[in-house]
Amino acid sequence: MTAKPAAAAARATVYGYPRQGQNRELKKAIEGYWKGRVTADALRQTAADRRRSNWQQLTDAGITEVPTGDFSYYDHVLDTSVMVGAVPERHRTAVSADALDGYFAMARGTQDVAPLEMTKWFDTNYHYLVPELGPDTVFAADSTKQVAELKEALALGHAARPVLVGPITYLLLAKPAPGVAADFQPITLLDRLLPVYAQVLADLRAAGAEWVQVDEPALVQDRTPADLNAAARAYREIGALTDRPKLLVASYFDRLGDALQILAAAPVEGLALDFTDSAASNLDALAAVGGLPGKRLVAGVVNGRNIWINDYQKSLTTLGTLLGLADQVDVAASCSLLHVPLDANAERDIDPQIRRWLAFARQKTTEIATLARGLAQGTDVIAAELAANRADLASRAHSAITHDPAVRARTAAITDADGRRSQPYAQRTAAQRAHLGLPVLPTTTIGSFPQTDELRVARADLRAGRIDAAGYEERIENEIREVISFQEKTGVDVLVHGEPERNDMVQYFAEQLTGYVATQHGWVQSYGTRYVRPPVLAGDISRPEPMTVRWTTFAQAQTSKPVKGMLTGPVTMLAWSFVRDDQPLGDTARQVALALRDEVNDLEAAGTSVIQVDEPALRETLPLRAADHAEYLAWATESFRLSTSGVRPDTQIHTHMCYAEFGDIVQAIDDLDADVISLEAARSHMQVADELAEHGYPREAGPGVWDIHSPRIPSTDEAAGLLRKGLDAIPAERLWVNPDCGLKTRGWTETRASLENLVAAAREVRAELAVDNG
């Protein structure tokens, strides 16, 4: 059947695009600037080149309206704080002295000034800098960046649409500034903030903007009546402005729920909605509120968060239905393409059968443009593309890669007993303490140590054939000896081998499991200049042979102290991969869990007494709507226990989480049944320790006392102060001392000094406890 063309030509657009460049040019320029090797002018030129290249790529692909303002040196929420003048008091001097250096100081901190807190952007692996606001916050508009980037695009001949983080989302993502009462609600500042947005919109209109996109993803979460009333009021007031461009209010990552009716009724010219995955119900909800008569609808039908090819026929069906619900229907990805790599065609080493199933940012823009043509001109004009798409989808559905009978049989045989330790925590903790013999307030690190240039060169030499496997292993052994020796001299109680052999905490395992595919150029921004290459989970998962036993046992042979085995948990293996979308996530998690269970059991058999299974993604993968939490948490916690429950009672199981809001998953943390959990806590001043105490968490915990995402070296007094604060919530016999996260991104100089101070702080507080108990 031939689809009829749309009444008006459908536009193809995106909400944002990867910032880094094909070879991570932006990352290299920024880090060069930090090290003094790149000038500010050279950095700005690299940034301008990246923006120009991105807009041209989009235009060449058939995108008819490009975004501006989505580009950032570090984080778009931090950019918004600058735009509205919400610079923390402690950073104002630096920002006034040099705007660029002050910007990076807010992101990274300095030796004397702490950075802004960092946490996950909704349920993604992107991190944003949390705005700090209080009753005394004074906003002031500074649209310099937004106007300049719009003018750049217009001067190059592009139809451009500036993108802003909306006022409701900005305030709902903010937190009380230091010294402000914890119950302060930043949303109460809305009346002060709206005039600033009015000024920015007026500035953008004067600069030539026809449309401005205002992102409100916070409205896809469960919101209180007060939040929804604030949204209604905000867009009534913004919509009533006379000196403004047309407004496109965008949401993504989930369904809008009650906020849809509010936005549909608001005096704005358009809405952008997600119609993929759990947000597909936006279609029925939009029909229920009477559609968007007289308005523009930008339909996110291409998944902007995963890397699988679009189902053209399914998307065209959705788009065809939407034609009757709005005056103008345009085609887009479901969210910014920031969350996917740049170009699948660069992956020459991936099996061609699998590569035909993949769509990175460049491929997704082609998909968007193809769907827009089909919607505007009828499906006859894209007949060849439709036929090729059907063949690619069928290839994936019937591939042996996606169906391994042995894996499926083992998964089907899982019983409830497989997910339970042989003894409850209250019994096994005594066996662990007797076996390990650790002091009160035991010290440890999270796993990785600095990844030096020498290690990167060794990996490159191995890939290039300049050294053989034996030569590479010798270099890794030498690094492990150094890491173990340093920890022993420093006085750390439970050691790690430092993970010098690992390129990434997910990719390292993915490369050794069947069903995973690694990329060479699939970089995605995690935060700032930190980019990761999420592997592609394409098929059924199994473990052909041990993955970590070789290096863990080598490290243990260098010391009499316990050395932790280090693994990445099943939820994080999914969350930090591009996971298959052709079966339920819980089924895939169980497959990964069984592979990890084999590894945990092999580590124990090789003499490892402490095994850490990291789950930093447990909170970030939590669905945005509370109605979806129970189902997710059931399979997520089950898969962790399935990984770890095959060990003896005296083997201590650790887990680790970082950079998320933990308060609403404390019960799930309890349900993991780990013996020890380490958590990020330094930037939030031990907030998570209080949350664990309020819940009555009964196990051991290590809230971090060293913020490793900042180059600052915490003093002994600073670490001891945080440790004492932790003791207010967690008794000494259950409190561990550790950094927030792994040390991979830090240098050896700061690592040595910081870890020495951490151990000194633990000794100082131990001495205080001995006096108190004496």
mmCIF file of C-alpha atoms in Angstrom, residues 53-288:
data_model
loop_
_atom_site.group_PDB
_atom_site.id
_atom_site.type_symbol
_atom_site.label_atom_id
_atom_site.label_comp_id
_atom_site.label_asym_id
_atom_site.label_seq_id
_atom_site.Cartn_x
_atom_site.Cartn_y
_atom_site.Cartn_z
ATOM 1 C CA SER A 53 31.363 20.216 10.688
ATOM 2 C CA ASN A 54 28.340 18.943 12.619
ATOM 3 C CA TRP A 55 25.932 21.317 10.910
ATOM 4 C CA GLN A 56 27.308 20.430 7.491
ATOM 5 C CA GLN A 57 27.037 16.691 8.212
ATOM 6 C CA LEU A 58 23.422 17.160 9.240
ATOM 7 C CA THR A 59 22.577 19.238 6.178
ATOM 8 C CA ASP A 60 24.298 16.775 3.839
ATOM 9 C CA ALA A 61 22.252 13.944 5.378
ATOM 10 C CA GLY A 62 18.994 15.740 4.618
ATOM 11 C CA ILE A 63 18.325 17.393 7.979
ATOM 12 C CA THR A 64 16.457 20.580 7.106
ATOM 13 C CA GLU A 65 16.613 22.321 10.491
ATOM 14 C CA VAL A 66 19.810 22.024 12.559
ATOM 15 C CA PRO A 67 20.082 22.582 16.334
ATOM 16 C CA THR A 68 22.335 25.230 17.855
ATOM 17 C CA GLY A 69 23.330 25.679 21.486
ATOM 18 C CA ASP A 70 23.526 21.913 22.057
ATOM 19 C CA PHE A 71 27.314 22.082 21.698
ATOM 20 C CA SER A 72 29.232 22.356 24.977
ATOM 21 C CA TYR A 73 32.790 22.419 26.249
ATOM 22 C CA TYR A 74 31.701 20.331 29.236
ATOM 23 C CA ASP A 75 27.954 20.129 29.945
ATOM 24 C CA HIS A 76 24.793 21.794 28.631
ATOM 25 C CA VAL A 77 23.269 22.122 32.116
ATOM 26 C CA LEU A 78 26.379 23.972 33.252
ATOM 27 C CA ASP A 79 25.974 26.158 30.159
ATOM 28 C CA THR A 80 22.440 26.903 31.323
ATOM 29 C CA SER A 81 23.701 27.923 34.763
ATOM 30 C CA VAL A 82 26.001 30.407 33.041
ATOM 31 C CA MET A 83 23.142 31.595 30.805
ATOM 32 C CA VAL A 84 20.942 32.422 33.789
ATOM 33 C CA GLY A 85 23.760 33.769 35.962
ATOM 34 C CA ALA A 86 23.574 30.997 38.579
ATOM 35 C CA VAL A 87 27.303 30.925 39.320
ATOM 36 C CA PRO A 88 28.022 29.692 42.874
ATOM 37 C CA GLU A 89 29.522 32.302 45.165
ATOM 38 C CA ARG A 90 32.766 30.335 45.566
ATOM 39 C CA HIS A 91 33.353 30.443 41.780
ATOM 40 C CA ARG A 92 32.392 34.032 40.999
ATOM 41 C CA THR A 93 35.879 35.453 41.367
ATOM 42 C CA ALA A 94 37.315 32.891 38.950
ATOM 43 C CA VAL A 95 34.503 33.400 36.429
ATOM 44 C CA SER A 96 34.938 37.184 36.599
ATOM 45 C CA ALA A 97 38.693 36.891 36.083
ATOM 46 C CA ASP A 98 38.479 34.512 33.124
ATOM 47 C CA ALA A 99 35.143 33.148 31.915
ATOM 48 C CA LEU A 100 36.612 30.012 30.332
ATOM 49 C CA ASP A 101 38.825 29.058 33.264
ATOM 50 C CA GLY A 102 36.004 29.859 35.671
ATOM 51 C CA TYR A 103 33.681 27.626 33.656
ATOM 52 C CA PHE A 104 36.083 24.698 33.924
ATOM 53 C CA ALA A 105 36.625 25.410 37.633
ATOM 54 C CA MET A 106 32.889 24.983 38.219
ATOM 55 C CA ALA A 107 33.060 21.646 36.389
ATOM 56 C CA ARG A 108 36.305 20.252 37.813
ATOM 57 C CA GLY A 109 37.100 22.308 40.880
ATOM 58 C CA THR A 110 40.503 23.655 41.834
ATOM 59 C CA GLN A 111 42.809 22.744 44.672
ATOM 60 C CA ASP A 112 41.071 25.375 46.808
ATOM 61 C CA VAL A 113 37.498 25.371 45.505
ATOM 62 C CA ALA A 114 35.151 22.396 45.158
ATOM 63 C CA PRO A 115 33.320 21.798 41.864
ATOM 64 C CA LEU A 116 29.598 21.483 41.380
ATOM 65 C CA GLU A 117 28.127 18.098 42.192
ATOM 66 C CA MET A 118 27.781 15.738 39.255
ATOM 67 C CA THR A 119 25.034 13.183 38.699
ATOM 68 C CA LYS A 120 23.357 11.188 35.955
ATOM 69 C CA TRP A 121 21.164 12.853 33.322
ATOM 70 C CA PHE A 122 17.855 11.068 33.891
ATOM 71 C CA ASP A 123 18.306 7.358 33.116
ATOM 72 C CA THR A 124 21.290 7.766 30.780
ATOM 73 C CA ASN A 125 25.023 7.397 31.357
ATOM 74 C CA TYR A 126 25.596 11.078 30.637
ATOM 75 C CA HIS A 127 26.483 13.196 33.701
ATOM 76 C CA TYR A 128 25.455 16.805 34.282
ATOM 77 C CA LEU A 129 26.647 19.436 36.757
ATOM 78 C CA VAL A 130 23.938 20.032 39.332
ATOM 79 C CA PRO A 131 22.894 23.706 39.713
ATOM 80 C CA GLU A 132 23.208 25.073 43.250
ATOM 81 C CA LEU A 133 20.406 27.467 44.178
ATOM 82 C CA GLY A 134 19.024 29.089 47.286
ATOM 83 C CA PRO A 135 16.599 31.754 48.508
ATOM 84 C CA ASP A 136 19.213 34.439 47.834
ATOM 85 C CA THR A 137 19.987 33.355 44.258
ATOM 86 C CA VAL A 138 19.813 36.258 41.829
ATOM 87 C CA PHE A 139 19.434 35.354 38.168
ATOM 88 C CA ALA A 140 20.744 37.461 35.284
ATOM 89 C CA ALA A 141 20.536 36.711 31.571
ATOM 90 C CA ASP A 142 23.706 36.053 29.590
ATOM 91 C CA SER A 143 22.777 34.772 26.144
ATOM 92 C CA THR A 144 26.258 35.293 24.663
ATOM 93 C CA LYS A 145 26.877 31.627 23.850
ATOM 94 C CA GLN A 146 23.377 30.912 22.577
ATOM 95 C CA VAL A 147 23.276 33.975 20.309
ATOM 96 C CA ALA A 148 26.801 33.501 18.979
ATOM 97 C CA GLU A 149 26.231 29.883 17.960
ATOM 98 C CA LEU A 150 22.918 30.751 16.286
ATOM 99 C CA LYS A 151 24.596 33.497 14.283
ATOM 100 C CA GLU A 152 27.374 31.077 13.267
ATOM 101 C CA ALA A 153 24.854 28.628 11.828
ATOM 102 C CA LEU A 154 22.784 31.285 10.085
ATOM 103 C CA ALA A 155 25.894 32.837 8.535
ATOM 104 C CA LEU A 156 26.735 29.426 7.061
ATOM 105 C CA GLY A 157 23.318 29.271 5.427
ATOM 106 C CA HIS A 158 21.650 26.727 7.706
ATOM 107 C CA ALA A 159 18.062 26.817 8.917
ATOM 108 C CA ALA A 160 18.785 26.741 12.638
ATOM 109 C CA ARG A 161 16.830 26.248 15.852
ATOM 110 C CA PRO A 162 18.452 27.129 19.197
ATOM 111 C CA VAL A 163 17.996 24.563 21.973
ATOM 112 C CA LEU A 164 17.631 25.547 25.639
ATOM 113 C CA VAL A 165 17.178 23.550 28.834
ATOM 114 C CA GLY A 166 13.730 24.642 29.948
ATOM 115 C CA PRO A 167 13.105 26.595 33.167
ATOM 116 C CA ILE A 168 11.072 23.839 34.821
ATOM 117 C CA THR A 169 13.653 21.136 34.128
ATOM 118 C CA TYR A 170 16.491 23.421 35.190
ATOM 119 C CA LEU A 171 14.906 24.130 38.560
ATOM 120 C CA LEU A 172 13.795 20.548 39.161
ATOM 121 C CA LEU A 173 17.336 19.298 38.491
ATOM 122 C CA ALA A 174 18.863 21.843 40.877
ATOM 123 C CA LYS A 175 19.717 21.280 44.535
ATOM 124 C CA PRO A 176 19.996 23.569 47.559
ATOM 125 C CA ALA A 177 23.328 25.379 47.607
ATOM 126 C CA PRO A 178 25.768 24.646 50.437
ATOM 127 C CA GLY A 179 24.507 26.238 53.627
ATOM 128 C CA VAL A 180 20.910 26.324 52.410
ATOM 129 C CA ALA A 181 18.268 24.280 54.219
ATOM 130 C CA ALA A 182 17.970 20.795 52.757
ATOM 131 C CA ASP A 183 14.212 21.175 52.318
ATOM 132 C CA PHE A 184 14.563 24.257 50.100
ATOM 133 C CA GLN A 185 12.718 23.742 46.794
ATOM 134 C CA PRO A 186 14.456 25.443 43.831
ATOM 135 C CA ILE A 187 11.162 25.422 41.897
ATOM 136 C CA THR A 188 10.056 28.257 44.199
ATOM 137 C CA LEU A 189 12.477 30.484 42.252
ATOM 138 C CA LEU A 190 10.423 30.204 39.067
ATOM 139 C CA ASP A 191 9.127 33.787 39.193
ATOM 140 C CA ARG A 192 12.713 35.074 39.331
ATOM 141 C CA LEU A 193 13.867 32.814 36.519
ATOM 142 C CA LEU A 194 11.135 33.443 33.933
ATOM 143 C CA PRO A 195 12.182 37.052 33.158
ATOM 144 C CA VAL A 196 15.678 35.731 32.392
ATOM 145 C CA TYR A 197 14.265 33.246 29.877
ATOM 146 C CA ALA A 198 12.164 36.047 28.412
ATOM 147 C CA GLN A 199 15.317 38.087 27.841
ATOM 148 C CA VAL A 200 17.183 35.151 26.293
ATOM 149 C CA LEU A 201 14.271 34.441 23.948
ATOM 150 C CA ALA A 202 14.142 38.094 22.927
ATOM 151 C CA ASP A 203 17.885 38.055 22.256
ATOM 152 C CA LEU A 204 17.566 34.936 20.098
ATOM 153 C CA ARG A 205 14.691 36.425 18.131
ATOM 154 C CA ALA A 206 16.754 39.550 17.503
ATOM 155 C CA ALA A 207 19.602 37.321 16.302
ATOM 156 C CA GLY A 208 17.339 35.700 13.710
ATOM 157 C CA ALA A 209 15.732 32.685 15.407
ATOM 158 C CA GLU A 210 12.378 31.681 13.961
ATOM 159 C CA TRP A 211 11.976 28.752 16.373
ATOM 160 C CA VAL A 212 13.542 27.989 19.744
ATOM 161 C CA GLN A 213 13.406 24.527 21.279
ATOM 162 C CA VAL A 214 12.874 24.471 25.046
ATOM 163 C CA ASP A 215 13.659 21.063 26.549
ATOM 164 C CA GLU A 216 11.524 19.861 29.471
ATOM 165 C CA PRO A 217 12.471 16.190 29.980
ATOM 166 C CA ALA A 218 11.800 16.492 33.719
ATOM 167 C CA LEU A 219 8.092 16.470 32.871
ATOM 168 C CA VAL A 220 8.258 12.812 31.808
ATOM 169 C CA GLN A 221 8.940 11.876 35.436
ATOM 170 C CA ASP A 222 6.293 11.574 38.134
ATOM 171 C CA ARG A 223 5.560 15.157 39.054
ATOM 172 C CA THR A 224 3.622 16.667 41.943
ATOM 173 C CA PRO A 225 0.555 18.854 41.345
ATOM 174 C CA ALA A 226 2.704 21.828 42.377
ATOM 175 C CA ASP A 227 5.297 20.965 39.713
ATOM 176 C CA LEU A 228 2.613 20.630 37.047
ATOM 177 C CA ASN A 229 1.015 23.901 38.100
ATOM 178 C CA ALA A 230 4.418 25.557 37.848
ATOM 179 C CA ALA A 231 4.834 24.184 34.311
ATOM 180 C CA ALA A 232 1.395 25.436 33.301
ATOM 181 C CA ARG A 233 2.143 28.895 34.687
ATOM 182 C CA ALA A 234 5.600 29.047 33.131
ATOM 183 C CA TYR A 235 4.365 28.340 29.632
ATOM 184 C CA ARG A 236 1.344 30.593 29.984
ATOM 185 C CA GLU A 237 3.716 33.436 30.832
ATOM 186 C CA ILE A 238 6.383 32.565 28.261
ATOM 187 C CA GLY A 239 3.734 31.952 25.621
ATOM 188 C CA ALA A 240 2.187 35.369 26.278
ATOM 189 C CA LEU A 241 5.460 37.175 25.520
ATOM 190 C CA THR A 242 5.322 39.289 22.394
ATOM 191 C CA ASP A 243 9.051 39.567 21.765
ATOM 192 C CA ARG A 244 9.936 35.943 21.258
ATOM 193 C CA PRO A 245 10.444 33.319 18.520
ATOM 194 C CA LYS A 246 8.031 30.451 18.014
ATOM 195 C CA LEU A 247 8.397 27.902 20.798
ATOM 196 C CA LEU A 248 8.877 24.158 20.441
ATOM 197 C CA VAL A 249 8.624 22.511 23.876
ATOM 198 C CA ALA A 250 10.423 19.151 23.789
ATOM 199 C CA SER A 251 10.224 16.084 26.014
ATOM 200 C CA TYR A 252 12.008 12.755 25.699
ATOM 201 C CA PHE A 253 13.057 9.534 27.436
ATOM 202 C CA ASP A 254 9.494 8.541 28.430
ATOM 203 C CA ARG A 255 5.800 9.347 28.231
ATOM 204 C CA LEU A 256 4.600 12.766 29.314
ATOM 205 C CA GLY A 257 1.586 11.649 31.327
ATOM 206 C CA ASP A 258 -0.355 14.461 33.000
ATOM 207 C CA ALA A 259 2.017 17.084 31.628
ATOM 208 C CA LEU A 260 0.892 16.393 28.052
ATOM 209 C CA GLN A 261 -2.476 18.058 28.486
ATOM 210 C CA ILE A 262 -0.808 21.060 30.115
ATOM 211 C CA LEU A 263 1.677 21.535 27.281
ATOM 212 C CA ALA A 264 -0.909 20.834 24.584
ATOM 213 C CA ALA A 265 -3.064 23.636 26.011
ATOM 214 C CA ALA A 266 -0.168 26.068 26.490
ATOM 215 C CA PRO A 267 0.139 29.063 24.130
ATOM 216 C CA VAL A 268 3.206 27.670 22.365
ATOM 217 C CA GLU A 269 3.515 26.862 18.687
ATOM 218 C CA GLY A 270 4.750 23.279 18.879
ATOM 219 C CA LEU A 271 5.597 20.178 20.893
ATOM 220 C CA ALA A 272 8.314 17.573 20.348
ATOM 221 C CA LEU A 273 7.394 14.144 21.715
ATOM 222 C CA ASP A 274 9.107 10.777 22.037
ATOM 223 C CA PHE A 275 7.229 7.889 20.397
ATOM 224 C CA THR A 276 9.775 5.097 21.018
ATOM 225 C CA ASP A 277 9.849 2.314 23.631
ATOM 226 C CA SER A 278 7.965 3.212 26.818
ATOM 227 C CA ALA A 279 7.061 6.604 25.353
ATOM 228 C CA ALA A 280 5.020 4.988 22.574
ATOM 229 C CA SER A 281 1.903 5.570 24.690
ATOM 230 C CA ASN A 282 2.290 9.284 23.921
ATOM 231 C CA LEU A 283 0.445 8.493 20.696
ATOM 232 C CA ASP A 284 -2.787 7.410 22.385
ATOM 233 C CA ALA A 285 -2.413 10.133 25.006
ATOM 234 C CA LEU A 286 -2.066 12.790 22.323
ATOM 235 C CA ALA A 287 -5.226 11.563 20.609
ATOM 236 C CA ALA A 288 -7.028 11.578 23.982
#
